[in-house]
Amino acid sequence: MRVGCPKEIKNHEYRVGLTPGSVREYVAHGHEVLVETGAGAGIGADDNAYRAAGAQIAKTAEEVFTRSDMIVKVKEPQPKEWAQLREGQILYTYLHLAPDPEQTKGLLASGVTAVAYETVTDERGGLPLLAPMSEVAGRLAIQAGATALQKAYGGRGVLLGGVPGVLPGKVAVIGGGVVGLHAARMAAGLGADVSIIDRSIPRLRQLDDLFAGRVHTRYSTVEALEEECFSADLIIGAVLIPGAAAPKLVSREMLSGMKKGAVLVDVAIDQGGCFETSHATTHADPTYEVDGIIHYCVANMPGAVPVTSAHALNNATLQYGLALADRGLKALADEPHLRNGLNVHRGRITSRPVAEALGYEMTEAKSALAA
Ligand SMILES: NC(=O)C1=CN([C@@H]2O[C@H](COP(=O)(O)OP(=O)(O)OC[C@H]3O[C@@H](n4cnc5c(N)ncnc54)[C@H](O)[C@@H]3O)[C@@H](O)[C@H]2O)C=CC1
Ligand SMILES: CC(=O)C(=O)O
Ligand SMILES: [Mg+2]
């Protein structure tokens, strides 16, 4: 198969779908790899590093899209990109379709076979291709939130760790999955007073064991959310219902009960966000204010630390990507966890949460592949 890797074009996105190390693995499996010139610049990998790994260098993205059987990316295709996809081609990347009707229309019209990193599953019920970026985003959420809390950035002027004689800042983490765990770890490490709110009691038990009393855990009810949000300096939105639009857990009305200058970091923004007042922002202009509350809603947070993120992402995507390149659609037919990643195939939606969120008919992935 010819595997293509274009340069990412989303705002301040510096990750790359294939590192030179991954290219070597695809080439060792007998595949040709075509990488757009400059695709690895953000991680310090120049065209020569890709050539040394066995890739050919394409002068343009158009050449990559036209000549490749499978496209490996990081972020969801942008309008210019989805127009270049075609039937018979596999797209392997993050998609986040549930809150994105325009992209969904574009992918359906193209006929492409689109495998979303964020809905591939593993045997332990996890999301192995989302997890590494959730680890990064969870950790970054505290850095971003701590910065936004500084007065000059519009925040209330609280140092998360406090100092001897002055109480630390309060952090409420809504959703105690991968993002929530890593955010809580960083916040606790800084010395903040941290609460994690989740609706899974088994998960709250695990977190309680893990942090050994260092963070508080709370079951997710409206009352608990209000109490935690009204007393917090920094609130991290980290809930997920896999593949679906994020539930809106914090209403606009609730903002009036919060401390002026408190900061909301909505990591779940890539699935539409879990605060009613969230809208996606970019690294170029990451925050805005609503009713005195600072919002940070960057949908590609890991793009800010591409050296760490691109390698962590490639570690996770490589084995599934090789399965797709080696066996094409047969890999999807044979492997249920990889098949859970299939969101769109030849003009049909094959993900139930996406179909439900956007009002499409859903075709079971197995029957779509067999058709
Ligand atoms: N903005 C960005 O750059 C990035 C965003 N993300 C996003 O962050 C979000 C979280 O991802 P993960 O932590 O990997 O998911 P996860 O599945 O590991 O954790 C989600 C948690 O939310 C909990 N939850 C669901 N409904 C809830 C409710 N009503 N109240 C409280 N808790 C609830 C679940 O029980 C689970 O523990 C996803 O939308 C993901 O796509 C991830 C990486 C980067
Ligand atoms: C998960 C995601 O949206 C990202 O890494 O950008
Ligand atoms: Mg998006």
GROMACS .gro file of C-alpha atoms and ligand atoms in nm:
model
  422
    1MET     CA    1   0.000   0.000   0.000
    2ARG     CA    2   0.112   0.360  -0.046
    3VAL     CA    3   0.075   0.543   0.285
    4GLY     CA    4   0.065   0.923   0.280
    5CYS     CA    5   0.130   1.177   0.552
    6PRO     CA    6   0.041   1.541   0.479
    7LYS     CA    7   0.157   1.836   0.689
    8GLU     CA    8  -0.106   1.937   0.946
    9ILE     CA    9  -0.283   2.263   0.862
   10LYS     CA   10  -0.500   2.330   1.168
   11ASN     CA   11  -0.413   2.648   1.361
   12HIS     CA   12  -0.087   2.599   1.554
   13GLU     CA   13  -0.090   2.224   1.499
   14TYR     CA   14   0.271   2.108   1.498
   15ARG     CA   15   0.224   1.732   1.543
   16VAL     CA   16   0.272   1.491   1.254
   17GLY     CA   17   0.085   1.170   1.173
   18LEU     CA   18   0.402   0.968   1.110
   19THR     CA   19   0.736   1.019   1.283
   20PRO     CA   20   1.047   0.896   1.100
   21GLY     CA   21   1.049   0.600   1.341
   22SER     CA   22   0.699   0.501   1.229
   23VAL     CA   23   0.795   0.543   0.863
   24ARG     CA   24   1.070   0.283   0.913
   25GLU     CA   25   0.813   0.036   1.045
   26TYR     CA   26   0.575   0.086   0.751
   27VAL     CA   27   0.865   0.051   0.506
   28ALA     CA   28   0.981  -0.267   0.685
   29HIS     CA   29   0.628  -0.403   0.626
   30GLY     CA   30   0.675  -0.348   0.253
   31HIS     CA   31   0.478  -0.025   0.217
   32GLU     CA   32   0.572   0.290   0.027
   33VAL     CA   33   0.548   0.604   0.240
   34LEU     CA   34   0.492   0.951   0.095
   35VAL     CA   35   0.546   1.245   0.331
   36GLU     CA   36   0.473   1.609   0.247
   37THR     CA   37   0.779   1.830   0.259
   38GLY     CA   38   0.813   1.998   0.598
   39ALA     CA   39   0.553   1.771   0.764
   40GLY     CA   40   0.789   1.692   1.053
   41ALA     CA   41   0.926   2.044   1.105
   42GLY     CA   42   0.731   2.089   1.428
   43ILE     CA   43   0.903   1.791   1.589
   44GLY     CA   44   1.247   1.874   1.450
   45ALA     CA   45   1.238   1.600   1.183
   46ASP     CA   46   1.342   1.742   0.845
   47ASP     CA   47   1.287   1.587   0.501
   48ASN     CA   48   1.625   1.416   0.519
   49ALA     CA   49   1.528   1.238   0.839
   50TYR     CA   50   1.221   1.104   0.656
   51ARG     CA   51   1.428   1.008   0.350
   52ALA     CA   52   1.671   0.822   0.577
   53ALA     CA   53   1.374   0.633   0.721
   54GLY     CA   54   1.273   0.527   0.370
   55ALA     CA   55   1.004   0.782   0.280
   56GLN     CA   56   0.960   0.968  -0.046
   57ILE     CA   57   0.903   1.340  -0.009
   58ALA     CA   58   0.604   1.500  -0.185
   59LYS     CA   59   0.620   1.868  -0.278
   60THR     CA   60   0.253   1.932  -0.201
   61ALA     CA   61  -0.035   1.802   0.010
   62GLU     CA   62  -0.226   1.750  -0.314
   63GLU     CA   63   0.036   1.498  -0.429
   64VAL     CA   64   0.002   1.310  -0.098
   65PHE     CA   65  -0.379   1.297  -0.117
   66THR     CA   66  -0.382   1.203  -0.486
   67ARG     CA   67  -0.121   0.928  -0.476
   68SER     CA   68  -0.189   0.757  -0.141
   69ASP     CA   69  -0.412   0.459  -0.062
   70MET     CA   70  -0.416   0.551   0.306
   71ILE     CA   71  -0.374   0.893   0.470
   72VAL     CA   72  -0.232   0.911   0.822
   73LYS     CA   73  -0.293   1.243   1.001
   74VAL     CA   74  -0.338   1.387   1.347
   75LYS     CA   75  -0.632   1.632   1.342
   76GLU     CA   76  -0.966   1.602   1.171
   77PRO     CA   77  -0.944   1.697   0.803
   78GLN     CA   78  -1.002   2.064   0.733
   79PRO     CA   79  -1.241   2.163   0.446
   80LYS     CA   80  -0.956   2.186   0.195
   81GLU     CA   81  -0.844   1.836   0.297
   82TRP     CA   82  -1.178   1.656   0.297
   83ALA     CA   83  -1.234   1.779  -0.059
   84GLN     CA   84  -0.924   1.580  -0.163
   85LEU     CA   85  -1.033   1.246  -0.012
   86ARG     CA   86  -1.192   0.978  -0.228
   87GLU     CA   87  -1.367   0.642  -0.230
   88GLY     CA   88  -1.130   0.349  -0.191
   89GLN     CA   89  -0.895   0.555   0.029
   90ILE     CA   90  -0.852   0.501   0.404
   91LEU     CA   91  -0.828   0.803   0.634
   92TYR     CA   92  -0.672   0.730   0.975
   93THR     CA   93  -0.680   1.028   1.216
   94TYR     CA   94  -0.881   1.202   1.492
   95LEU     CA   95  -1.227   1.297   1.360
   96HIS     CA   96  -1.458   1.406   1.650
   97LEU     CA   97  -1.760   1.397   1.416
   98ALA     CA   98  -2.049   1.417   1.666
   99PRO     CA   99  -2.022   1.796   1.713
  100ASP     CA  100  -1.908   1.861   1.353
  101PRO     CA  101  -2.189   1.830   1.091
  102GLU     CA  102  -1.990   2.004   0.818
  103GLN     CA  103  -1.694   1.769   0.834
  104THR     CA  104  -1.932   1.472   0.852
  105LYS     CA  105  -2.103   1.588   0.531
  106GLY     CA  106  -1.763   1.633   0.367
  107LEU     CA  107  -1.645   1.283   0.459
  108LEU     CA  108  -1.973   1.124   0.349
  109ALA     CA  109  -1.959   1.302   0.013
  110SER     CA  110  -1.598   1.194  -0.044
  111GLY     CA  111  -1.675   0.820  -0.012
  112VAL     CA  112  -1.363   0.773   0.202
  113THR     CA  113  -1.324   0.501   0.467
  114ALA     CA  114  -1.259   0.706   0.782
  115VAL     CA  115  -1.117   0.547   1.096
  116ALA     CA  116  -1.129   0.777   1.400
  117TYR     CA  117  -0.848   0.736   1.651
  118GLU     CA  118  -1.079   0.840   1.934
  119THR     CA  119  -1.323   0.551   1.898
  120VAL     CA  120  -1.080   0.260   1.852
  121THR     CA  121  -1.115   0.044   2.165
  122ASP     CA  122  -0.907  -0.213   2.350
  123GLU     CA  123  -0.987  -0.531   2.540
  124ARG     CA  124  -0.989  -0.345   2.875
  125GLY     CA  125  -1.264  -0.107   2.761
  126GLY     CA  126  -1.018   0.178   2.707
  127LEU     CA  127  -0.961   0.411   2.413
  128PRO     CA  128  -0.594   0.337   2.335
  129LEU     CA  129  -0.551   0.597   2.060
  130LEU     CA  130  -0.717   0.876   2.258
  131ALA     CA  131  -0.538   0.797   2.586
  132PRO     CA  132  -0.191   0.933   2.505
  133MET     CA  133  -0.329   1.271   2.394
  134SER     CA  134  -0.560   1.275   2.696
  135GLU     CA  135  -0.255   1.225   2.915
  136VAL     CA  136  -0.090   1.524   2.746
  137ALA     CA  137  -0.402   1.743   2.750
  138GLY     CA  138  -0.480   1.660   3.113
  139ARG     CA  139  -0.132   1.765   3.221
  140LEU     CA  140  -0.138   2.075   2.998
  141ALA     CA  141  -0.480   2.177   3.132
  142ILE     CA  142  -0.324   2.269   3.464
  143GLN     CA  143  -0.043   2.470   3.302
  144ALA     CA  144  -0.298   2.650   3.083
  145GLY     CA  145  -0.534   2.706   3.375
  146ALA     CA  146  -0.258   2.828   3.608
  147THR     CA  147  -0.149   3.081   3.345
  148ALA     CA  148  -0.504   3.202   3.282
  149LEU     CA  149  -0.551   3.246   3.658
  150GLN     CA  150  -0.282   3.514   3.660
  151LYS     CA  151  -0.427   3.863   3.684
  152ALA     CA  152  -0.260   3.986   3.365
  153TYR     CA  153  -0.440   3.710   3.172
  154GLY     CA  154  -0.780   3.801   3.317
  155GLY     CA  155  -0.784   3.547   3.601
  156ARG     CA  156  -0.850   3.607   3.969
  157GLY     CA  157  -0.485   3.619   4.061
  158VAL     CA  158  -0.446   3.296   4.255
  159LEU     CA  159  -0.130   3.084   4.276
  160LEU     CA  160  -0.249   2.723   4.269
  161GLY     CA  161   0.003   2.603   4.526
  162GLY     CA  162  -0.049   2.895   4.765
  163VAL     CA  163   0.249   2.976   4.992
  164PRO     CA  164   0.318   2.906   5.360
  165GLY     CA  165   0.048   3.087   5.553
  166VAL     CA  166  -0.190   3.129   5.255
  167LEU     CA  167  -0.433   2.861   5.135
  168PRO     CA  168  -0.373   2.697   4.795
  169GLY     CA  169  -0.607   2.739   4.498
  170LYS     CA  170  -0.902   2.502   4.453
  171VAL     CA  171  -0.925   2.286   4.141
  172ALA     CA  172  -1.240   2.096   4.041
  173VAL     CA  173  -1.191   1.827   3.776
  174ILE     CA  174  -1.517   1.714   3.614
  175GLY     CA  175  -1.464   1.365   3.468
  176GLY     CA  176  -1.202   1.141   3.626
  177GLY     CA  177  -1.092   0.944   3.319
  178VAL     CA  178  -0.751   0.981   3.155
  179VAL     CA  179  -0.761   1.362   3.120
  180GLY     CA  180  -0.901   1.397   3.473
  181LEU     CA  181  -0.640   1.170   3.630
  182HIS     CA  182  -0.350   1.352   3.468
  183ALA     CA  183  -0.492   1.697   3.544
  184ALA     CA  184  -0.545   1.597   3.909
  185ARG     CA  185  -0.191   1.461   3.931
  186MET     CA  186  -0.041   1.788   3.807
  187ALA     CA  187  -0.267   2.004   4.024
  188ALA     CA  188  -0.192   1.796   4.333
  189GLY     CA  189   0.178   1.811   4.245
  190LEU     CA  190   0.160   2.190   4.249
  191GLY     CA  191   0.002   2.177   4.592
  192ALA     CA  192  -0.354   2.272   4.494
  193ASP     CA  193  -0.666   2.152   4.676
  194VAL     CA  194  -0.818   1.911   4.419
  195SER     CA  195  -1.160   1.747   4.379
  196ILE     CA  196  -1.252   1.498   4.107
  197ILE     CA  197  -1.618   1.454   4.014
  198ASP     CA  198  -1.726   1.147   3.816
  199ARG     CA  199  -2.043   0.946   3.769
  200SER     CA  200  -1.862   0.611   3.787
  201ILE     CA  201  -1.828   0.490   4.145
  202PRO     CA  202  -1.574   0.217   4.051
  203ARG     CA  203  -1.363   0.489   3.890
  204LEU     CA  204  -1.392   0.711   4.200
  205ARG     CA  205  -1.274   0.412   4.410
  206GLN     CA  206  -0.971   0.366   4.185
  207LEU     CA  207  -0.884   0.736   4.204
  208ASP     CA  208  -0.926   0.739   4.581
  209ASP     CA  209  -0.685   0.443   4.609
  210LEU     CA  210  -0.438   0.598   4.369
  211PHE     CA  211  -0.420   0.939   4.537
  212ALA     CA  212  -0.434   0.794   4.889
  213GLY     CA  213  -0.631   1.085   5.033
  214ARG     CA  214  -0.441   1.356   4.842
  215VAL     CA  215  -0.749   1.448   4.633
  216HIS     CA  216  -1.121   1.444   4.716
  217THR     CA  217  -1.358   1.238   4.503
  218ARG     CA  218  -1.726   1.316   4.453
  219TYR     CA  219  -2.013   1.144   4.278
  220SER     CA  220  -2.148   1.359   3.994
  221THR     CA  221  -2.483   1.520   4.082
  222VAL     CA  222  -2.604   1.873   4.009
  223GLU     CA  223  -2.558   1.953   4.379
  224ALA     CA  224  -2.198   1.825   4.387
  225LEU     CA  225  -2.116   2.007   4.063
  226GLU     CA  226  -2.256   2.335   4.197
  227GLU     CA  227  -2.071   2.308   4.529
  228GLU     CA  228  -1.741   2.224   4.362
  229CYS     CA  229  -1.772   2.481   4.082
  230PHE     CA  230  -1.884   2.765   4.311
  231SER     CA  231  -1.581   2.721   4.538
  232ALA     CA  232  -1.320   2.650   4.267
  233ASP     CA  233  -1.055   2.880   4.120
  234LEU     CA  234  -0.995   2.644   3.828
  235ILE     CA  235  -1.242   2.399   3.674
  236ILE     CA  236  -1.131   2.134   3.426
  237GLY     CA  237  -1.396   1.986   3.191
  238ALA     CA  238  -1.289   1.628   3.115
  239VAL     CA  239  -1.602   1.418   3.065
  240LEU     CA  240  -1.653   1.183   2.773
  241ILE     CA  241  -1.926   0.961   2.639
  242PRO     CA  242  -1.723   0.786   2.368
  243GLY     CA  243  -1.801   0.910   2.017
  244ALA     CA  244  -2.090   1.128   2.138
  245ALA     CA  245  -2.133   1.502   2.188
  246ALA     CA  246  -2.021   1.597   2.541
  247PRO     CA  247  -2.301   1.647   2.797
  248LYS     CA  248  -2.338   2.013   2.904
  249LEU     CA  249  -2.279   1.984   3.277
  250VAL     CA  250  -2.218   2.350   3.360
  251SER     CA  251  -2.489   2.593   3.246
  252ARG     CA  252  -2.449   2.964   3.177
  253GLU     CA  253  -2.663   3.027   3.484
  254MET     CA  254  -2.404   2.851   3.701
  255LEU     CA  255  -2.137   3.103   3.600
  256SER     CA  256  -2.304   3.364   3.822
  257GLY     CA  257  -2.240   3.144   4.128
  258MET     CA  258  -1.867   3.115   4.053
  259LYS     CA  259  -1.586   3.337   4.179
  260LYS     CA  260  -1.513   3.629   3.943
  261GLY     CA  261  -1.197   3.553   3.748
  262ALA     CA  262  -1.226   3.177   3.797
  263VAL     CA  263  -1.099   2.978   3.498
  264LEU     CA  264  -1.274   2.703   3.301
  265VAL     CA  265  -1.053   2.477   3.087
  266ASP     CA  266  -1.284   2.272   2.865
  267VAL     CA  267  -1.068   1.986   2.745
  268ALA     CA  268  -1.383   1.810   2.621
  269ILE     CA  269  -1.428   2.087   2.362
  270ASP     CA  270  -1.321   1.851   2.083
  271GLN     CA  271  -1.648   1.663   2.147
  272GLY     CA  272  -1.840   1.993   2.165
  273GLY     CA  273  -1.750   2.091   2.523
  274CYS     CA  274  -1.912   2.024   2.862
  275PHE     CA  275  -1.977   2.388   2.959
  276GLU     CA  276  -2.277   2.558   2.794
  277THR     CA  277  -2.069   2.870   2.728
  278SER     CA  278  -1.775   2.693   2.560
  279HIS     CA  279  -1.677   2.746   2.200
  280ALA     CA  280  -1.360   2.618   2.038
  281THR     CA  281  -1.057   2.849   2.050
  282THR     CA  282  -0.707   2.821   1.907
  283HIS     CA  283  -0.356   2.835   2.050
  284ALA     CA  284  -0.326   3.176   1.882
  285ASP     CA  285  -0.611   3.318   2.093
  286PRO     CA  286  -0.693   3.055   2.355
  287THR     CA  287  -0.917   3.236   2.606
  288TYR     CA  288  -1.228   3.454   2.623
  289GLU     CA  289  -1.450   3.578   2.903
  290VAL     CA  290  -1.819   3.519   2.973
  291ASP     CA  291  -1.986   3.678   3.278
  292GLY     CA  292  -1.648   3.736   3.443
  293ILE     CA  293  -1.535   3.375   3.399
  294ILE     CA  294  -1.229   3.300   3.183
  295HIS     CA  295  -1.276   3.017   2.931
  296TYR     CA  296  -0.988   2.822   2.771
  297CYS     CA  297  -1.126   2.589   2.499
  298VAL     CA  298  -0.843   2.482   2.266
  299ALA     CA  299  -0.947   2.174   2.067
  300ASN     CA  300  -0.593   2.060   1.987
  301MET     CA  301  -0.411   2.121   2.315
  302PRO     CA  302  -0.141   1.856   2.255
  303GLY     CA  303  -0.038   2.044   1.939
  304ALA     CA  304   0.138   2.290   2.171
  305VAL     CA  305   0.392   2.027   2.277
  306PRO     CA  306   0.441   1.838   1.950
  307VAL     CA  307   0.771   1.674   2.037
  308THR     CA  308   0.613   1.491   2.330
  309SER     CA  309   0.273   1.448   2.167
  310ALA     CA  310   0.368   1.324   1.820
  311HIS     CA  311   0.586   1.049   1.965
  312ALA     CA  312   0.325   0.949   2.223
  313LEU     CA  313   0.057   0.943   1.951
  314ASN     CA  314   0.271   0.739   1.709
  315ASN     CA  315   0.351   0.486   1.984
  316ALA     CA  316  -0.021   0.421   2.011
  317THR     CA  317  -0.134   0.448   1.647
  318LEU     CA  318   0.146   0.246   1.487
  319GLN     CA  319   0.024  -0.112   1.540
  320TYR     CA  320  -0.332  -0.037   1.425
  321GLY     CA  321  -0.202   0.169   1.132
  322LEU     CA  322   0.020  -0.121   1.024
  323ALA     CA  323  -0.277  -0.358   1.044
  324LEU     CA  324  -0.475  -0.123   0.814
  325ALA     CA  325  -0.186  -0.087   0.571
  326ASP     CA  326  -0.110  -0.461   0.569
  327ARG     CA  327  -0.465  -0.588   0.533
  328GLY     CA  328  -0.679  -0.290   0.426
  329LEU     CA  329  -1.053  -0.331   0.485
  330LYS     CA  330  -0.996  -0.692   0.593
  331ALA     CA  331  -0.825  -0.562   0.909
  332LEU     CA  332  -1.147  -0.374   0.991
  333ALA     CA  333  -1.361  -0.677   0.913
  334ASP     CA  334  -1.145  -0.906   1.131
  335GLU     CA  335  -1.062  -0.689   1.433
  336PRO     CA  336  -1.361  -0.565   1.638
  337HIS     CA  337  -1.158  -0.309   1.837
  338LEU     CA  338  -1.018  -0.150   1.522
  339ARG     CA  339  -1.363  -0.169   1.359
  340ASN     CA  340  -1.501   0.041   1.647
  341GLY     CA  341  -1.287   0.317   1.499
  342LEU     CA  342  -1.476   0.309   1.169
  343ASN     CA  343  -1.703   0.616   1.162
  344VAL     CA  344  -1.770   0.663   0.791
  345HIS     CA  345  -1.745   0.415   0.502
  346ARG     CA  346  -1.841   0.478   0.138
  347GLY     CA  347  -2.103   0.740   0.216
  348ARG     CA  348  -2.249   0.572   0.526
  349ILE     CA  349  -2.221   0.655   0.896
  350THR     CA  350  -2.105   0.348   1.088
  351SER     CA  351  -2.086   0.502   1.437
  352ARG     CA  352  -2.405   0.498   1.643
  353PRO     CA  353  -2.324   0.804   1.862
  354VAL     CA  354  -2.235   1.010   1.553
  355ALA     CA  355  -2.555   0.904   1.372
  356GLU     CA  356  -2.762   0.986   1.682
  357ALA     CA  357  -2.594   1.323   1.741
  358LEU     CA  358  -2.636   1.438   1.380
  359GLY     CA  359  -2.963   1.268   1.279
  360TYR     CA  360  -2.823   1.022   1.025
  361GLU     CA  361  -2.924   0.665   0.966
  362MET     CA  362  -2.660   0.429   1.105
  363THR     CA  363  -2.524   0.127   0.919
  364GLU     CA  364  -2.350  -0.142   1.128
  365ALA     CA  365  -1.981  -0.130   1.041
  366LYS     CA  366  -1.978  -0.502   0.962
  367SER     CA  367  -2.257  -0.478   0.707
  368ALA     CA  368  -2.119  -0.156   0.557
  369LEU     CA  369  -1.786  -0.332   0.503
  370ALA     CA  370  -1.956  -0.640   0.354
  371ALA     CA  371  -2.170  -0.435   0.110
  372LIG     N1  372  -0.889   1.950   2.378
  372LIG     C1  373  -0.794   1.862   2.347
  372LIG     O1  374  -0.691   1.896   2.291
  372LIG     C2  375  -0.810   1.720   2.386
  372LIG     C3  376  -0.932   1.676   2.427
  372LIG     N2  377  -0.949   1.548   2.472
  372LIG     C4  378  -1.086   1.515   2.514
  372LIG     O2  379  -1.100   1.510   2.655
  372LIG     C5  380  -1.220   1.439   2.685
  372LIG     C6  381  -1.194   1.337   2.797
  372LIG     O3  382  -1.113   1.233   2.746
  372LIG     P1  383  -1.064   1.110   2.835
  372LIG     O4  384  -1.025   1.155   2.970
  372LIG     O5  385  -0.967   1.033   2.754
  372LIG     O6  386  -1.198   1.023   2.848
  372LIG     P2  387  -1.225   0.904   2.951
  372LIG     O7  388  -1.327   0.817   2.886
  372LIG     O8  389  -1.097   0.844   2.998
  372LIG     O9  390  -1.289   0.978   3.076
  372LIG     C7  391  -1.414   1.040   3.072
  372LIG     C8  392  -1.473   1.034   3.211
  372LIG    O10  393  -1.592   1.114   3.211
  372LIG     C9  394  -1.680   1.053   3.303
  372LIG     N3  395  -1.814   1.105   3.283
  372LIG    C10  396  -1.903   1.083   3.182
  372LIG     N4  397  -2.017   1.148   3.206
  372LIG    C11  398  -2.001   1.216   3.323
  372LIG    C12  399  -2.085   1.300   3.403
  372LIG     N5  400  -2.211   1.329   3.365
  372LIG     N6  401  -2.033   1.352   3.518
  372LIG    C13  402  -1.907   1.324   3.555
  372LIG     N7  403  -1.826   1.242   3.487
  372LIG    C14  404  -1.871   1.190   3.371
  372LIG    C15  405  -1.664   0.904   3.273
  372LIG    O11  406  -1.714   0.824   3.380
  372LIG    C16  407  -1.512   0.893   3.257
  372LIG    O12  408  -1.447   0.861   3.378
  372LIG    C17  409  -1.264   1.376   2.550
  372LIG    O13  410  -1.364   1.457   2.492
  372LIG    C18  411  -1.139   1.381   2.468
  372LIG    O14  412  -1.163   1.376   2.329
  372LIG    C19  413  -0.847   1.460   2.479
  372LIG    C20  414  -0.721   1.498   2.435
  372LIG    C21  415  -0.694   1.629   2.381
  373LIG     C1  416  -0.763   1.421   2.096
  373LIG     C2  417  -0.744   1.547   2.023
  373LIG     O1  418  -0.839   1.610   1.982
  373LIG     C3  419  -0.611   1.597   1.999
  373LIG     O2  420  -0.514   1.533   2.043
  373LIG     O3  421  -0.597   1.703   1.936
  374MG      MG  422  -1.233   1.984   1.598
   0.00000   0.00000   0.00000
